[in-house]
Amino acid sequence: MNLLPVLVQTPVHSELAGPLSYHAEHRLPAGTLVRVPLGRRELLGVVWDSQDESGDASAAPAIADDKLRPIAGALGGIAPLPAAWRQLVTFCASYYQRSLGEVALAALPPQLRELTASQLTRRLRRHTKIDGAAAALSPAVSAALALSVEQRAAVAQFDLAQGPFLLFGATGSGKTEVYLHLVQQLLAGDATAQALVMVPEINLTPQLEARFSARFKPLFGDHAVVSLHSGMTPAQRLKSWLAAHGGTARIVLGTRMAIFASLPALKLIVVDEEHDPSYKSQEGARYSARDLAVYRGRIEGAKVLLGSATPSLESWHHSRPGADGGRYVRLSMPSRIGADAALPRVRRVDMNHQPAKCVIAPPLLEAIAQRVARSEQSLVFLNRRGYAPVLHCPDCDWKSECPHCSAYRVFHKIDRTLRCHHCGYSERVPRACPACGNPDIAPMGRGTERLEEHLADLLAGVLRPDSISAQWPQGEPARIVRIDADSTRLKGELQAQLARVHSGEVDVLVGTQMIAKGHDFRHITLVAAVNPDGALFSSDFRASERLFGLLMQAAGRAGRDAEVGAQSEMWLQTFHPAHPLFAALKRHDYPAFAAAELEQRRLAGLPPFSFQALVRAEARSQEVAQGFLAAASGGVSAMPDAGPLTRLITIYPAVPMSMQRIANVERAQMLIESPSRAALQNFLGAWQTVLQATRKQPAGRGLIRWAIDVDPLAI
Ligand code: ADP
Ligand code: ZN
Ligand code: ZN
């Protein structure tokens, strides 16, 4: 009889964290997908290797031979998951402090868990048939471009070193073209090699897909390019996953989840917009796909290329040149493609000198009107959706608080609702103040919906001379469109709205960060940030890094076409025009911004000069949530080896989270900090036992859940 260690999806923090033991008639290699009985259910499992680095084959509970159950069957048509994949999963579970079973099973496509062996066999057979039929259709062909001098230099450096690389390239400098070139060079030189290309957001995948498909399907066949992201149906995801695992897919494009794709011949990983917070998972194992990419590249011998115009300060720091240089290689492409395509001129409007309460300063309005008259497009950016963030009664000071959260409900005028953006609680707008009956309650502040309405008023008299017709004898008024999470709720809506922008049916585009990132707009010559000041004085030490990145990205939407780009502008409305962040932005000087910011981080001992983890706890009351954290902290001194383990560790007191209450759940957190990543990892690994024990003690009573977030992005 063969004893098999098998990983199944185990509840979070359960004692069954390691593989379970089953028996099987034949020896099955590690990585084989199997179905196994657990209680009354039958689950998907992965045969694990007692030699795998999990190191805790001993964790498989000793079971008497007569209790040992046989596996229900192996998933025949699918090759075992490679050792490198198992190592990635093992590392992820251990680094982010989650159970191996949870991470391994969550890394597989959901349909694999649901289908029985025979359903799967049918599915595998069907795929081959459909693919055969589709092969006849060939997409539009796009040939490789001759690289610019800067692009050639970046590629040459890439070829010479092992990496990891940080491609620091201005918006529009041709980073994507470099990715395409490197992928092509790899695939042409190695008949089996695979490449993984990641983007932060689903919204950006269609554009990238189109570019990669047009370039590579004609060269390597229609099966060569597949996508992996959460916008796909479970069946599509399974299909892409199988193509990647089987080696027929040579290029996988995807969002953060794609980092777990099984790619037996992986040779290149590209992480585009590597600074983007979407690469960090906010649930389950809170992994950073960017950081896992670097790890994965190392264990699989694949080259890793991180790309951004505004790199994360971590990656920037890791790529510092010089004698005490970092371990990444920095590649720079400072110029935009095209002889005259300059970055937009940045103009700061000092709002201290504008009419009181004005939303769009008169000179900005004038600049937008001129764009409309010239048939150029403007993008007006405000990172807050809805009509107004608060509804307010001037008589009694009532505000539209959410009864379930420590937040205000946002006023949405379109459907006349008050909606909480944290818990979703929604109500019709009251006719009068619920507290004092005053009928004159008023919106306070401004979101994109209100900005759109306001701009329509302001631009009402601005007509487009090129649109004179029988219907519009003096020209049609400016056409305004709003793009944010509300206007794009329906499937396909975003693509449709973007298509209207691309085809020139829109003069002024109003929106949130959704439109500030990544899109390759050709006719936008003015970008305006209406109210960027909020993040300047935030308590979150990463807020200014995010603001700078976002504004730089937004600026990058302007003047992407050299024909019209010569006079493009980025406008900033601010009460702090002399702020160093805006001064650096005006010069498009990310290195100066990063140097100043890193110096502050160094003095304050913040990342990347220290390493952090947060323990979060949720309960019906703050006392319970904080009590649990305090007890777990108190338990540290009784840990074996407490002395050496805590030598470089600082444990801060438990505090309420900045969003203290969501959907009637109170949230608290505790920060753990260390100048040494290894020390932090050792401590967290050992402390897990204390946290799990505390959960079962009186201090854990009433606790809803707790979780560790390693390298948290928001504190
Ligand atoms: P980024 O990803 O850095 O924002 P892209 O790769 O999207 O830049 O390039 C910006 C524009 O310049 C695209 O329209 C692209 O087709 C074009 N482009 C890039 N490289 C070249 C090149 N070598 N020759 C001509 N056009 C190029
Ligand atoms: Zn009132
Ligand atoms: Zn709420």
Short mmCIF file of N, CA and C in Angstrom, two decimals, residues 386-539:
data_model
loop_
_atom_site.label_atom_id
_atom_site.label_comp_id
_atom_site.label_asym_id
_atom_site.label_seq_id
_atom_site.Cartn_x
_atom_site.Cartn_y
_atom_site.Cartn_z
N GLY A 386 -19.68 59.39 -7.31
CA GLY A 386 -20.92 59.83 -6.69
C GLY A 386 -21.12 61.32 -6.94
N TYR A 387 -22.22 61.85 -6.39
CA TYR A 387 -22.52 63.27 -6.60
C TYR A 387 -21.81 64.12 -5.56
N ALA A 388 -22.01 63.73 -4.31
CA ALA A 388 -21.33 64.43 -3.22
C ALA A 388 -21.04 63.42 -2.11
N PRO A 389 -19.89 63.55 -1.46
CA PRO A 389 -19.51 62.56 -0.46
C PRO A 389 -20.39 62.59 0.80
N VAL A 390 -21.07 63.71 1.05
CA VAL A 390 -21.90 63.83 2.26
C VAL A 390 -23.14 64.65 1.93
N LEU A 391 -24.25 64.26 2.54
CA LEU A 391 -25.44 65.12 2.52
C LEU A 391 -25.54 65.74 3.91
N HIS A 392 -25.88 67.03 3.97
CA HIS A 392 -25.70 67.76 5.21
C HIS A 392 -26.91 68.66 5.49
N CYS A 393 -27.29 68.77 6.77
CA CYS A 393 -28.34 69.71 7.15
C CYS A 393 -27.69 70.93 7.82
N PRO A 394 -27.81 72.10 7.19
CA PRO A 394 -27.14 73.29 7.76
C PRO A 394 -27.78 73.74 9.08
N ASP A 395 -29.02 73.34 9.36
CA ASP A 395 -29.68 73.75 10.60
C ASP A 395 -29.17 73.00 11.83
N CYS A 396 -29.20 71.66 11.74
CA CYS A 396 -28.87 70.88 12.94
C CYS A 396 -27.56 70.12 12.79
N ASP A 397 -26.89 70.28 11.64
CA ASP A 397 -25.60 69.64 11.42
C ASP A 397 -25.70 68.12 11.23
N TRP A 398 -26.90 67.61 10.91
CA TRP A 398 -27.02 66.18 10.57
C TRP A 398 -26.17 65.90 9.33
N LYS A 399 -25.51 64.73 9.33
CA LYS A 399 -24.77 64.31 8.14
C LYS A 399 -25.15 62.87 7.80
N SER A 400 -24.98 62.51 6.53
CA SER A 400 -25.48 61.21 6.07
C SER A 400 -24.56 60.06 6.47
N GLU A 401 -24.39 59.89 7.79
CA GLU A 401 -23.55 58.79 8.25
C GLU A 401 -24.16 57.45 7.89
N CYS A 402 -23.29 56.47 7.68
CA CYS A 402 -23.80 55.12 7.50
C CYS A 402 -24.05 54.54 8.89
N PRO A 403 -25.25 53.99 9.12
CA PRO A 403 -25.52 53.43 10.45
C PRO A 403 -24.64 52.22 10.78
N HIS A 404 -24.02 51.63 9.76
CA HIS A 404 -23.27 50.39 9.99
C HIS A 404 -21.75 50.57 9.93
N CYS A 405 -21.31 51.74 9.46
CA CYS A 405 -19.87 51.92 9.26
C CYS A 405 -19.43 53.26 9.84
N SER A 406 -18.13 53.40 10.05
CA SER A 406 -17.63 54.71 10.44
C SER A 406 -17.30 55.50 9.17
N ALA A 407 -18.33 55.80 8.40
CA ALA A 407 -18.15 56.51 7.14
C ALA A 407 -19.46 57.21 6.78
N TYR A 408 -19.36 58.20 5.90
CA TYR A 408 -20.58 58.83 5.41
C TYR A 408 -21.10 58.08 4.20
N ARG A 409 -22.44 58.09 4.04
CA ARG A 409 -23.00 57.56 2.81
C ARG A 409 -22.91 58.64 1.75
N VAL A 410 -22.60 58.20 0.54
CA VAL A 410 -22.38 59.12 -0.57
C VAL A 410 -23.71 59.39 -1.27
N PHE A 411 -23.92 60.65 -1.62
CA PHE A 411 -25.15 61.04 -2.32
C PHE A 411 -24.98 60.79 -3.82
N HIS A 412 -25.83 59.89 -4.35
CA HIS A 412 -25.85 59.64 -5.80
C HIS A 412 -27.12 60.26 -6.36
N LYS A 413 -26.96 61.29 -7.16
CA LYS A 413 -28.13 62.03 -7.61
C LYS A 413 -28.92 61.27 -8.67
N ILE A 414 -28.22 60.55 -9.53
CA ILE A 414 -28.86 59.87 -10.66
C ILE A 414 -30.03 59.00 -10.21
N ASP A 415 -29.83 58.17 -9.19
CA ASP A 415 -30.94 57.35 -8.71
C ASP A 415 -31.42 57.82 -7.34
N ARG A 416 -31.04 59.02 -6.95
CA ARG A 416 -31.44 59.64 -5.69
C ARG A 416 -31.29 58.68 -4.50
N THR A 417 -30.07 58.16 -4.37
CA THR A 417 -29.81 57.29 -3.22
C THR A 417 -28.67 57.83 -2.38
N LEU A 418 -28.67 57.39 -1.14
CA LEU A 418 -27.51 57.56 -0.27
C LEU A 418 -26.88 56.19 -0.17
N ARG A 419 -25.65 56.05 -0.64
CA ARG A 419 -25.04 54.72 -0.72
C ARG A 419 -23.74 54.69 0.07
N CYS A 420 -23.60 53.65 0.87
CA CYS A 420 -22.33 53.47 1.59
C CYS A 420 -21.37 52.71 0.68
N HIS A 421 -20.21 53.29 0.44
CA HIS A 421 -19.24 52.63 -0.45
C HIS A 421 -18.45 51.54 0.26
N HIS A 422 -18.70 51.39 1.56
CA HIS A 422 -17.97 50.35 2.29
C HIS A 422 -18.80 49.10 2.50
N CYS A 423 -20.08 49.27 2.88
CA CYS A 423 -20.90 48.08 3.14
C CYS A 423 -22.01 47.93 2.11
N GLY A 424 -22.21 48.93 1.27
CA GLY A 424 -23.23 48.82 0.24
C GLY A 424 -24.62 49.26 0.69
N TYR A 425 -24.79 49.58 1.98
CA TYR A 425 -26.11 49.99 2.48
C TYR A 425 -26.61 51.20 1.71
N SER A 426 -27.85 51.09 1.20
CA SER A 426 -28.36 52.12 0.31
C SER A 426 -29.80 52.46 0.69
N GLU A 427 -30.14 53.75 0.61
CA GLU A 427 -31.48 54.22 0.97
C GLU A 427 -31.86 55.34 0.03
N ARG A 428 -33.16 55.56 -0.15
CA ARG A 428 -33.55 56.72 -0.94
C ARG A 428 -33.20 57.99 -0.17
N VAL A 429 -32.88 59.03 -0.90
CA VAL A 429 -32.54 60.29 -0.26
C VAL A 429 -33.78 60.81 0.49
N PRO A 430 -33.64 61.18 1.76
CA PRO A 430 -34.82 61.70 2.48
C PRO A 430 -35.26 63.05 1.91
N ARG A 431 -36.56 63.35 2.01
CA ARG A 431 -37.06 64.64 1.51
C ARG A 431 -36.65 65.79 2.42
N ALA A 432 -36.50 65.44 3.69
CA ALA A 432 -36.13 66.48 4.67
C ALA A 432 -35.14 65.87 5.65
N CYS A 433 -34.52 66.74 6.44
CA CYS A 433 -33.53 66.26 7.40
C CYS A 433 -34.18 65.24 8.35
N PRO A 434 -33.63 64.03 8.44
CA PRO A 434 -34.22 63.01 9.31
C PRO A 434 -34.16 63.42 10.78
N ALA A 435 -33.30 64.36 11.15
CA ALA A 435 -33.15 64.74 12.55
C ALA A 435 -34.08 65.89 12.92
N CYS A 436 -34.19 66.93 12.06
CA CYS A 436 -34.95 68.11 12.46
C CYS A 436 -36.05 68.49 11.48
N GLY A 437 -36.17 67.78 10.37
CA GLY A 437 -37.26 68.05 9.44
C GLY A 437 -37.00 69.19 8.47
N ASN A 438 -35.86 69.83 8.56
CA ASN A 438 -35.51 70.90 7.63
C ASN A 438 -35.50 70.37 6.19
N PRO A 439 -36.31 70.96 5.28
CA PRO A 439 -36.32 70.44 3.91
C PRO A 439 -35.09 70.83 3.10
N ASP A 440 -34.29 71.77 3.59
CA ASP A 440 -33.16 72.24 2.79
C ASP A 440 -31.85 71.54 3.12
N ILE A 441 -31.85 70.21 3.01
CA ILE A 441 -30.56 69.54 3.19
C ILE A 441 -29.78 69.64 1.89
N ALA A 442 -28.46 69.72 2.01
CA ALA A 442 -27.67 70.04 0.82
C ALA A 442 -26.45 69.15 0.70
N PRO A 443 -26.04 68.88 -0.53
CA PRO A 443 -24.81 68.11 -0.73
C PRO A 443 -23.59 68.92 -0.31
N MET A 444 -22.62 68.24 0.29
CA MET A 444 -21.38 68.89 0.71
C MET A 444 -20.24 68.22 -0.05
N GLY A 445 -19.33 69.00 -0.59
CA GLY A 445 -18.22 68.42 -1.36
C GLY A 445 -18.69 67.97 -2.74
N ARG A 446 -17.85 67.26 -3.42
CA ARG A 446 -18.10 67.04 -4.84
C ARG A 446 -17.52 65.71 -5.29
N GLY A 447 -18.31 64.96 -6.05
CA GLY A 447 -17.81 63.75 -6.70
C GLY A 447 -17.90 63.91 -8.20
N THR A 448 -17.55 62.86 -8.94
CA THR A 448 -17.52 62.96 -10.40
C THR A 448 -18.88 63.29 -11.01
N GLU A 449 -19.97 62.76 -10.40
CA GLU A 449 -21.30 63.00 -10.95
C GLU A 449 -21.61 64.50 -10.94
N ARG A 450 -21.28 65.13 -9.80
CA ARG A 450 -21.55 66.55 -9.66
C ARG A 450 -20.62 67.39 -10.54
N LEU A 451 -19.40 66.91 -10.66
CA LEU A 451 -18.43 67.61 -11.50
C LEU A 451 -18.88 67.59 -12.95
N GLU A 452 -19.41 66.46 -13.38
CA GLU A 452 -19.91 66.32 -14.75
C GLU A 452 -21.04 67.33 -14.99
N GLU A 453 -21.97 67.40 -14.01
CA GLU A 453 -23.10 68.32 -14.13
C GLU A 453 -22.61 69.77 -14.19
N HIS A 454 -21.65 70.09 -13.32
CA HIS A 454 -21.11 71.43 -13.24
C HIS A 454 -20.41 71.82 -14.54
N LEU A 455 -19.62 70.91 -15.07
CA LEU A 455 -18.91 71.18 -16.33
C LEU A 455 -19.89 71.40 -17.47
N ALA A 456 -21.00 70.65 -17.46
CA ALA A 456 -22.01 70.83 -18.51
C ALA A 456 -22.57 72.25 -18.44
N ASP A 457 -22.80 72.76 -17.23
CA ASP A 457 -23.26 74.15 -17.06
C ASP A 457 -22.22 75.12 -17.60
N LEU A 458 -20.98 74.92 -17.12
CA LEU A 458 -19.93 75.87 -17.47
C LEU A 458 -19.65 75.90 -18.97
N LEU A 459 -19.80 74.74 -19.62
CA LEU A 459 -19.43 74.66 -21.04
C LEU A 459 -20.64 74.79 -21.96
N ALA A 460 -21.81 75.13 -21.37
CA ALA A 460 -23.04 75.14 -22.16
C ALA A 460 -22.92 76.03 -23.39
N GLY A 461 -22.22 77.13 -23.26
CA GLY A 461 -22.13 78.05 -24.39
C GLY A 461 -20.98 77.76 -25.34
N VAL A 462 -20.22 76.71 -25.04
CA VAL A 462 -19.05 76.43 -25.87
C VAL A 462 -19.44 75.47 -26.99
N LEU A 463 -19.43 75.97 -28.23
CA LEU A 463 -19.90 75.16 -29.35
C LEU A 463 -18.72 74.72 -30.20
N ARG A 464 -18.90 73.58 -30.86
CA ARG A 464 -17.82 73.08 -31.70
C ARG A 464 -18.03 73.54 -33.14
N PRO A 465 -17.17 74.41 -33.63
CA PRO A 465 -17.37 74.99 -34.97
C PRO A 465 -17.34 73.93 -36.07
N ASP A 466 -16.67 72.80 -35.80
CA ASP A 466 -16.57 71.79 -36.87
C ASP A 466 -17.83 70.94 -36.99
N SER A 467 -18.84 71.22 -36.15
CA SER A 467 -20.01 70.34 -36.17
C SER A 467 -21.27 71.05 -36.66
N ILE A 468 -21.09 72.15 -37.39
CA ILE A 468 -22.26 72.90 -37.87
C ILE A 468 -23.06 72.03 -38.84
N SER A 469 -24.38 71.99 -38.58
CA SER A 469 -25.25 71.15 -39.40
C SER A 469 -26.64 71.76 -39.34
N ALA A 470 -27.59 71.13 -40.04
CA ALA A 470 -28.96 71.64 -40.00
C ALA A 470 -29.47 71.63 -38.56
N GLN A 471 -29.10 70.57 -37.85
CA GLN A 471 -29.58 70.46 -36.46
C GLN A 471 -28.85 71.45 -35.54
N TRP A 472 -27.57 71.69 -35.80
CA TRP A 472 -26.77 72.60 -34.98
C TRP A 472 -26.20 73.71 -35.86
N PRO A 473 -27.03 74.74 -36.18
CA PRO A 473 -26.55 75.77 -37.11
C PRO A 473 -25.31 76.50 -36.60
N GLN A 474 -25.11 76.55 -35.28
CA GLN A 474 -23.90 77.23 -34.79
C GLN A 474 -22.86 76.26 -34.24
N GLY A 475 -23.12 75.00 -34.45
CA GLY A 475 -22.20 74.00 -33.91
C GLY A 475 -22.81 73.32 -32.69
N GLU A 476 -22.41 72.10 -32.49
CA GLU A 476 -22.94 71.29 -31.40
C GLU A 476 -22.22 71.65 -30.10
N PRO A 477 -22.94 71.63 -28.95
CA PRO A 477 -22.24 71.92 -27.69
C PRO A 477 -21.24 70.81 -27.32
N ALA A 478 -20.33 71.15 -26.43
CA ALA A 478 -19.31 70.19 -26.00
C ALA A 478 -19.96 68.92 -25.46
N ARG A 479 -19.40 67.78 -25.84
CA ARG A 479 -19.95 66.50 -25.37
C ARG A 479 -19.10 65.98 -24.21
N ILE A 480 -19.78 65.77 -23.07
CA ILE A 480 -19.08 65.36 -21.86
C ILE A 480 -19.46 63.93 -21.53
N VAL A 481 -18.49 63.12 -21.14
CA VAL A 481 -18.83 61.77 -20.70
C VAL A 481 -18.10 61.49 -19.39
N ARG A 482 -18.78 60.72 -18.53
CA ARG A 482 -18.17 60.38 -17.24
C ARG A 482 -17.86 58.89 -17.21
N ILE A 483 -16.66 58.55 -16.80
CA ILE A 483 -16.30 57.13 -16.67
C ILE A 483 -15.80 56.88 -15.25
N ASP A 484 -16.57 56.10 -14.51
CA ASP A 484 -16.14 55.67 -13.17
C ASP A 484 -16.85 54.36 -12.84
N ALA A 485 -16.67 53.86 -11.63
CA ALA A 485 -17.23 52.56 -11.29
C ALA A 485 -18.75 52.55 -11.44
N ASP A 486 -19.41 53.73 -11.28
CA ASP A 486 -20.87 53.78 -11.39
C ASP A 486 -21.33 53.74 -12.85
N SER A 487 -20.60 54.44 -13.71
CA SER A 487 -21.05 54.52 -15.10
C SER A 487 -20.69 53.26 -15.88
N THR A 488 -19.92 52.37 -15.27
CA THR A 488 -19.45 51.19 -16.01
C THR A 488 -19.82 49.90 -15.30
N ARG A 489 -20.93 49.96 -14.56
CA ARG A 489 -21.33 48.79 -13.79
C ARG A 489 -21.69 47.61 -14.70
N LEU A 490 -22.33 47.93 -15.82
CA LEU A 490 -22.77 46.86 -16.72
C LEU A 490 -21.60 46.33 -17.54
N LYS A 491 -21.67 45.05 -17.83
CA LYS A 491 -20.61 44.42 -18.61
C LYS A 491 -20.53 45.05 -20.01
N GLY A 492 -19.34 45.36 -20.43
CA GLY A 492 -19.16 45.91 -21.77
C GLY A 492 -19.27 47.43 -21.83
N GLU A 493 -19.82 48.02 -20.76
CA GLU A 493 -20.05 49.47 -20.74
C GLU A 493 -18.74 50.26 -20.83
N LEU A 494 -17.76 49.82 -20.09
CA LEU A 494 -16.49 50.53 -20.09
C LEU A 494 -15.86 50.52 -21.48
N GLN A 495 -15.83 49.34 -22.10
CA GLN A 495 -15.24 49.24 -23.44
C GLN A 495 -16.00 50.15 -24.41
N ALA A 496 -17.34 50.18 -24.28
CA ALA A 496 -18.14 51.00 -25.18
C ALA A 496 -17.81 52.48 -24.98
N GLN A 497 -17.71 52.90 -23.70
CA GLN A 497 -17.41 54.31 -23.44
C GLN A 497 -16.01 54.68 -23.91
N LEU A 498 -15.07 53.77 -23.69
CA LEU A 498 -13.71 54.05 -24.14
C LEU A 498 -13.66 54.15 -25.67
N ALA A 499 -14.45 53.30 -26.33
CA ALA A 499 -14.47 53.33 -27.79
C ALA A 499 -14.96 54.69 -28.28
N ARG A 500 -15.95 55.25 -27.57
CA ARG A 500 -16.45 56.58 -27.97
C ARG A 500 -15.37 57.64 -27.79
N VAL A 501 -14.58 57.50 -26.74
CA VAL A 501 -13.49 58.46 -26.54
C VAL A 501 -12.48 58.32 -27.68
N HIS A 502 -12.11 57.07 -27.98
CA HIS A 502 -11.10 56.84 -29.01
C HIS A 502 -11.56 57.35 -30.37
N SER A 503 -12.86 57.20 -30.66
CA SER A 503 -13.33 57.58 -31.99
C SER A 503 -13.64 59.08 -32.06
N GLY A 504 -13.40 59.81 -30.98
CA GLY A 504 -13.55 61.26 -31.04
C GLY A 504 -14.97 61.74 -30.82
N GLU A 505 -15.86 60.90 -30.28
CA GLU A 505 -17.23 61.34 -30.05
C GLU A 505 -17.38 62.08 -28.73
N VAL A 506 -16.29 62.31 -28.05
CA VAL A 506 -16.32 62.92 -26.72
C VAL A 506 -15.33 64.07 -26.70
N ASP A 507 -15.73 65.19 -26.06
CA ASP A 507 -14.81 66.33 -25.95
C ASP A 507 -14.16 66.40 -24.58
N VAL A 508 -14.98 66.16 -23.55
CA VAL A 508 -14.44 66.23 -22.20
C VAL A 508 -14.77 64.94 -21.47
N LEU A 509 -13.75 64.31 -20.94
CA LEU A 509 -13.89 63.05 -20.23
C LEU A 509 -13.69 63.33 -18.75
N VAL A 510 -14.71 62.99 -17.93
CA VAL A 510 -14.62 63.19 -16.48
C VAL A 510 -14.52 61.83 -15.84
N GLY A 511 -13.61 61.65 -14.90
CA GLY A 511 -13.56 60.34 -14.28
C GLY A 511 -12.61 60.22 -13.12
N THR A 512 -12.61 59.00 -12.56
CA THR A 512 -11.76 58.68 -11.42
C THR A 512 -10.46 58.08 -11.92
N GLN A 513 -9.70 57.48 -11.01
CA GLN A 513 -8.41 56.91 -11.38
C GLN A 513 -8.56 55.83 -12.44
N MET A 514 -9.77 55.32 -12.60
CA MET A 514 -10.03 54.32 -13.63
C MET A 514 -9.53 54.76 -15.01
N ILE A 515 -9.67 56.07 -15.31
CA ILE A 515 -9.26 56.54 -16.63
C ILE A 515 -7.87 57.15 -16.62
N ALA A 516 -7.31 57.33 -15.42
CA ALA A 516 -6.00 57.97 -15.36
C ALA A 516 -4.88 56.99 -15.68
N LYS A 517 -5.20 55.70 -15.59
CA LYS A 517 -4.15 54.69 -15.72
C LYS A 517 -4.11 54.04 -17.11
N GLY A 518 -2.93 53.94 -17.65
CA GLY A 518 -2.67 52.99 -18.73
C GLY A 518 -3.27 53.20 -20.11
N HIS A 519 -4.47 53.78 -20.21
CA HIS A 519 -5.12 53.81 -21.52
C HIS A 519 -4.33 54.66 -22.52
N ASP A 520 -4.30 54.16 -23.74
CA ASP A 520 -3.53 54.84 -24.78
C ASP A 520 -4.47 55.76 -25.56
N PHE A 521 -4.86 56.88 -24.96
CA PHE A 521 -5.71 57.86 -25.63
C PHE A 521 -4.86 58.65 -26.62
N ARG A 522 -5.40 58.91 -27.80
CA ARG A 522 -4.59 59.57 -28.81
C ARG A 522 -4.86 61.06 -28.94
N HIS A 523 -6.05 61.53 -28.53
CA HIS A 523 -6.41 62.91 -28.85
C HIS A 523 -6.55 63.80 -27.63
N ILE A 524 -6.13 63.31 -26.49
CA ILE A 524 -6.22 64.13 -25.28
C ILE A 524 -5.01 65.04 -25.20
N THR A 525 -5.27 66.35 -25.08
CA THR A 525 -4.14 67.29 -24.99
C THR A 525 -4.18 68.07 -23.70
N LEU A 526 -5.21 67.82 -22.87
CA LEU A 526 -5.26 68.50 -21.58
C LEU A 526 -5.75 67.52 -20.52
N VAL A 527 -5.00 67.42 -19.43
CA VAL A 527 -5.44 66.61 -18.30
C VAL A 527 -5.48 67.55 -17.10
N ALA A 528 -6.57 67.51 -16.33
CA ALA A 528 -6.67 68.39 -15.16
C ALA A 528 -6.99 67.57 -13.92
N ALA A 529 -6.23 67.78 -12.86
CA ALA A 529 -6.57 67.20 -11.56
C ALA A 529 -7.26 68.29 -10.76
N VAL A 530 -8.55 68.08 -10.46
CA VAL A 530 -9.37 69.13 -9.88
C VAL A 530 -9.04 69.39 -8.42
N ASN A 531 -8.80 68.32 -7.69
CA ASN A 531 -8.60 68.48 -6.25
C ASN A 531 -7.65 67.43 -5.70
N PRO A 532 -6.37 67.54 -6.02
CA PRO A 532 -5.42 66.50 -5.61
C PRO A 532 -4.85 66.70 -4.21
N ASP A 533 -5.22 67.79 -3.51
CA ASP A 533 -4.55 68.13 -2.25
C ASP A 533 -4.77 67.12 -1.12
N GLY A 534 -5.93 66.44 -1.16
CA GLY A 534 -6.33 65.59 -0.05
C GLY A 534 -5.23 64.66 0.45
N ALA A 535 -4.47 64.07 -0.48
CA ALA A 535 -3.50 63.06 -0.09
C ALA A 535 -2.17 63.65 0.41
N LEU A 536 -2.02 64.99 0.33
CA LEU A 536 -0.73 65.58 0.68
C LEU A 536 -0.40 65.42 2.16
N PHE A 537 -1.42 65.46 2.98
CA PHE A 537 -1.17 65.48 4.42
C PHE A 537 -1.79 64.27 5.12
N SER A 538 -1.85 63.17 4.39
CA SER A 538 -2.48 61.96 4.93
C SER A 538 -1.59 61.33 5.99
N SER A 539 -2.21 60.57 6.89
CA SER A 539 -1.43 59.88 7.93
C SER A 539 -0.79 58.61 7.37
#
